Coordinates of C-alpha atoms in Angstrom, one line a residue:
M1 CA 177.5 253.3 -53.8
P2 CA 178.3 249.5 -54.1
P3 CA 178.6 247.9 -57.5
A4 CA 175.6 245.9 -58.8
N5 CA 177.2 242.7 -57.8
D6 CA 177.6 243.7 -54.2
R7 CA 174.0 244.7 -53.8
R8 CA 172.3 242.9 -50.9
I9 CA 169.1 241.0 -51.5
L10 CA 166.6 239.8 -48.8
H11 CA 163.9 237.2 -48.7
F12 CA 161.7 236.7 -45.8
T13 CA 159.5 233.9 -44.6
D14 CA 157.9 232.5 -41.6
V15 CA 160.1 230.9 -39.0
A16 CA 158.2 227.6 -39.2
N17 CA 159.2 227.4 -42.8
V18 CA 163.0 227.5 -42.2
P19 CA 163.6 224.0 -41.4
K20 CA 161.7 222.8 -44.5
I21 CA 163.8 225.2 -46.6
I22 CA 167.1 223.8 -45.1
A23 CA 165.9 220.2 -45.8
A24 CA 164.9 221.0 -49.4
G25 CA 168.4 222.6 -50.1
G26 CA 166.9 226.0 -50.8
I27 CA 163.8 228.1 -51.4
W28 CA 161.3 227.2 -54.1
P29 CA 159.1 229.7 -55.6
D30 CA 155.4 230.1 -54.8
N31 CA 154.1 228.3 -58.0
V32 CA 156.3 225.2 -57.3
M33 CA 155.2 224.9 -53.7
T34 CA 151.5 225.4 -54.7
N35 CA 151.5 223.0 -57.5
Q36 CA 153.4 220.3 -55.5
S37 CA 151.2 220.9 -52.6
Y38 CA 154.2 221.8 -50.2
A39 CA 153.1 222.3 -46.7
F40 CA 154.3 225.8 -45.7
R41 CA 153.1 228.7 -43.7
D42 CA 152.0 231.7 -46.1
C43 CA 152.7 235.3 -44.8
A44 CA 151.1 237.1 -47.8
S45 CA 147.6 237.8 -48.7
A46 CA 145.8 235.2 -50.9
D47 CA 144.8 237.6 -53.6
I48 CA 148.4 239.0 -53.9
K49 CA 149.8 235.6 -54.2
E50 CA 147.3 234.6 -56.9
A51 CA 148.0 237.7 -58.9
R52 CA 151.7 237.0 -58.9
R53 CA 151.1 233.2 -59.9
T54 CA 149.7 234.5 -63.2
K55 CA 151.5 237.8 -64.0
P56 CA 153.8 237.4 -67.0
V57 CA 157.4 238.2 -66.9
P58 CA 158.1 239.8 -70.4
M59 CA 161.7 238.8 -70.9
P60 CA 164.0 235.7 -70.3
P61 CA 163.7 233.5 -68.6
Y62 CA 160.0 234.3 -68.9
G63 CA 157.2 232.4 -67.0
C64 CA 155.2 234.2 -64.4
V65 CA 156.2 236.2 -61.2
G66 CA 155.1 233.1 -59.2
D67 CA 157.9 231.2 -61.0
Y68 CA 160.6 233.2 -59.3
V69 CA 161.9 233.4 -55.6
P70 CA 161.3 237.1 -54.7
F71 CA 163.9 239.3 -52.9
Y72 CA 163.9 243.0 -51.8
Y73 CA 166.8 245.2 -51.6
A74 CA 165.8 246.8 -48.2
P75 CA 164.4 245.8 -44.9
R76 CA 161.2 247.1 -43.4
S77 CA 159.4 246.7 -46.5
P78 CA 155.6 247.7 -47.3
M79 CA 154.8 244.1 -47.2
M80 CA 156.2 243.8 -43.7
S81 CA 154.3 246.8 -42.7
A82 CA 151.0 245.3 -43.9
I83 CA 151.7 242.3 -41.9
S84 CA 152.3 244.1 -38.7
K85 CA 149.3 246.4 -39.1
G86 CA 147.0 243.4 -39.7
G87 CA 146.7 243.7 -43.4
V88 CA 147.4 240.0 -44.1
P89 CA 144.3 237.7 -42.8
G90 CA 145.6 235.2 -40.5
Y91 CA 149.0 236.6 -40.1
S92 CA 149.8 239.8 -37.8
D93 CA 153.2 239.2 -36.1
S94 CA 156.2 240.5 -38.4
R95 CA 158.4 239.2 -35.5
Q96 CA 158.0 235.7 -36.7
L97 CA 159.6 236.5 -40.0
V98 CA 163.2 235.3 -40.8
Y99 CA 165.4 237.1 -43.3
F100 CA 167.5 235.2 -45.7
A101 CA 170.3 237.4 -47.2
S102 CA 172.4 237.0 -50.2
T103 CA 173.8 239.3 -53.0
V104 CA 173.2 239.9 -56.6
G105 CA 176.7 238.7 -57.4
A106 CA 176.2 235.5 -55.8
V107 CA 173.2 234.7 -58.0
C108 CA 175.2 235.8 -61.2
A109 CA 178.2 233.8 -60.4
A110 CA 176.0 230.7 -59.8
G111 CA 174.4 231.2 -63.3
L112 CA 170.9 231.4 -62.2
G113 CA 168.2 233.0 -64.3
W114 CA 166.9 236.3 -62.8
V115 CA 165.1 239.5 -63.5
C116 CA 164.8 242.8 -61.6
T117 CA 162.0 245.3 -61.5
D118 CA 161.8 249.0 -60.5
G119 CA 158.8 248.4 -58.2
N120 CA 156.3 246.0 -56.8
A121 CA 156.2 243.3 -59.6
R122 CA 152.4 242.9 -59.4
T123 CA 151.8 246.6 -60.3
G124 CA 151.0 247.6 -63.8
L125 CA 153.3 250.6 -63.7
T126 CA 156.2 248.5 -62.8
R127 CA 159.0 247.6 -65.5
F128 CA 161.1 244.5 -65.8
F129 CA 164.9 244.5 -66.6
G130 CA 167.6 241.8 -67.0
T131 CA 171.0 243.5 -67.0
L132 CA 173.3 244.7 -64.1
E133 CA 173.5 248.0 -65.8
E134 CA 169.7 248.5 -65.6
L135 CA 169.6 247.1 -62.2
E136 CA 171.8 250.1 -61.1
S137 CA 170.1 252.8 -63.3
K138 CA 166.6 252.0 -63.1
I139 CA 166.0 251.3 -59.4
D140 CA 165.5 254.1 -56.9
W141 CA 168.5 253.2 -54.5
S142 CA 168.0 256.4 -52.6
I143 CA 164.7 255.2 -51.2
M144 CA 166.3 252.0 -50.2
E145 CA 168.4 253.9 -47.7
E146 CA 165.5 255.6 -46.1
R147 CA 163.6 254.2 -42.8
Y148 CA 160.4 255.7 -43.8
W149 CA 159.0 255.1 -47.4
A150 CA 155.2 256.2 -47.3
N151 CA 153.8 258.1 -50.2
T152 CA 153.6 261.8 -49.9
A153 CA 151.5 264.6 -51.4
D154 CA 154.7 265.4 -53.7
D155 CA 155.6 261.8 -54.6
G156 CA 152.7 259.3 -54.6
D157 CA 154.9 256.4 -55.9
R158 CA 157.4 255.9 -53.0
K159 CA 155.8 252.9 -51.6
R160 CA 155.8 251.1 -55.1
R161 CA 159.6 251.9 -55.6
R162 CA 160.6 250.7 -52.3
M163 CA 159.2 247.3 -53.2
A164 CA 161.4 247.0 -56.2
E165 CA 162.4 243.2 -56.6
F166 CA 165.1 240.9 -57.6
L167 CA 163.4 237.7 -58.9
V168 CA 165.4 234.5 -59.1
H169 CA 164.0 231.8 -61.4
G170 CA 163.1 228.4 -60.5
F171 CA 165.0 227.7 -57.1
F172 CA 167.4 229.6 -54.8
P173 CA 170.0 227.1 -53.3
I174 CA 170.8 227.4 -49.7
G175 CA 174.4 227.5 -50.5
L176 CA 174.0 231.2 -51.7
V177 CA 172.6 232.4 -48.4
T178 CA 175.2 234.3 -46.7
G179 CA 173.3 235.4 -43.6
I180 CA 170.1 234.8 -41.7
A181 CA 168.5 237.6 -39.4
T182 CA 165.8 237.3 -36.8
H183 CA 164.0 239.9 -34.6
N184 CA 165.0 238.3 -31.3
Q185 CA 167.2 235.6 -29.9
G186 CA 164.3 233.2 -29.0
I187 CA 163.4 233.0 -32.7
M188 CA 167.2 232.4 -33.7
D189 CA 167.4 229.7 -31.0
S190 CA 164.6 227.9 -32.4
I191 CA 166.3 227.6 -36.0
E192 CA 170.0 227.7 -35.3
G193 CA 170.4 224.0 -35.0
F194 CA 169.0 223.6 -38.6
L195 CA 171.3 226.1 -40.3
P196 CA 174.5 225.2 -42.3
P197 CA 177.8 226.4 -40.8
H198 CA 178.5 228.8 -43.6
I199 CA 175.5 231.0 -42.7
F200 CA 176.2 234.1 -40.6
T201 CA 173.4 234.7 -38.1
A202 CA 172.4 237.9 -36.3
V203 CA 169.6 239.3 -34.3
K204 CA 168.4 242.5 -35.7
P205 CA 165.2 243.9 -34.4
E206 CA 165.9 247.2 -36.3
L207 CA 165.1 245.3 -39.5
Y208 CA 161.6 244.9 -38.5
I209 CA 158.4 246.9 -38.2

């Protein structure tokens, strides 16, 4: 098991947003993009986004979930599954998504504010935490290693736990991105000219649903 600082974190967005993210120097949280009327292609349900914009974060640096840039710990998330199955109106092709990868340690070393959760941040059952020790002990790391995470008769909470989040407050600088992955070479070719040289790129269809 890797130490907390080495934990991989993944953020995905539509390929059309990548040049704008690079030009902005990083990833803004949803509340900033909405309030400032940034033009971006959304890949989440409107009702989910609205709930996250107002869901309080009960610990420093406080604010609402929508004030944070969200990351997952594992690919093939329930959110991506919903997209691929037509569960997000107006967005049904998960192959158009691009992963931005970094690590918990990179965020900590940069001194950025963050919190973590033990499940989907929008869900009432989910708890918020603020230390590396809690990140290691409160998140179900075993389910992050599994390819399939659907709820079962014996465990009706698997899906929520797979959606545990690492939330970075305010802004996520592009300098902390260590890698970018796409579903196919065509998607990679369309963005590679925009990417800074420090970012490792890889075509990884196995990360997609």
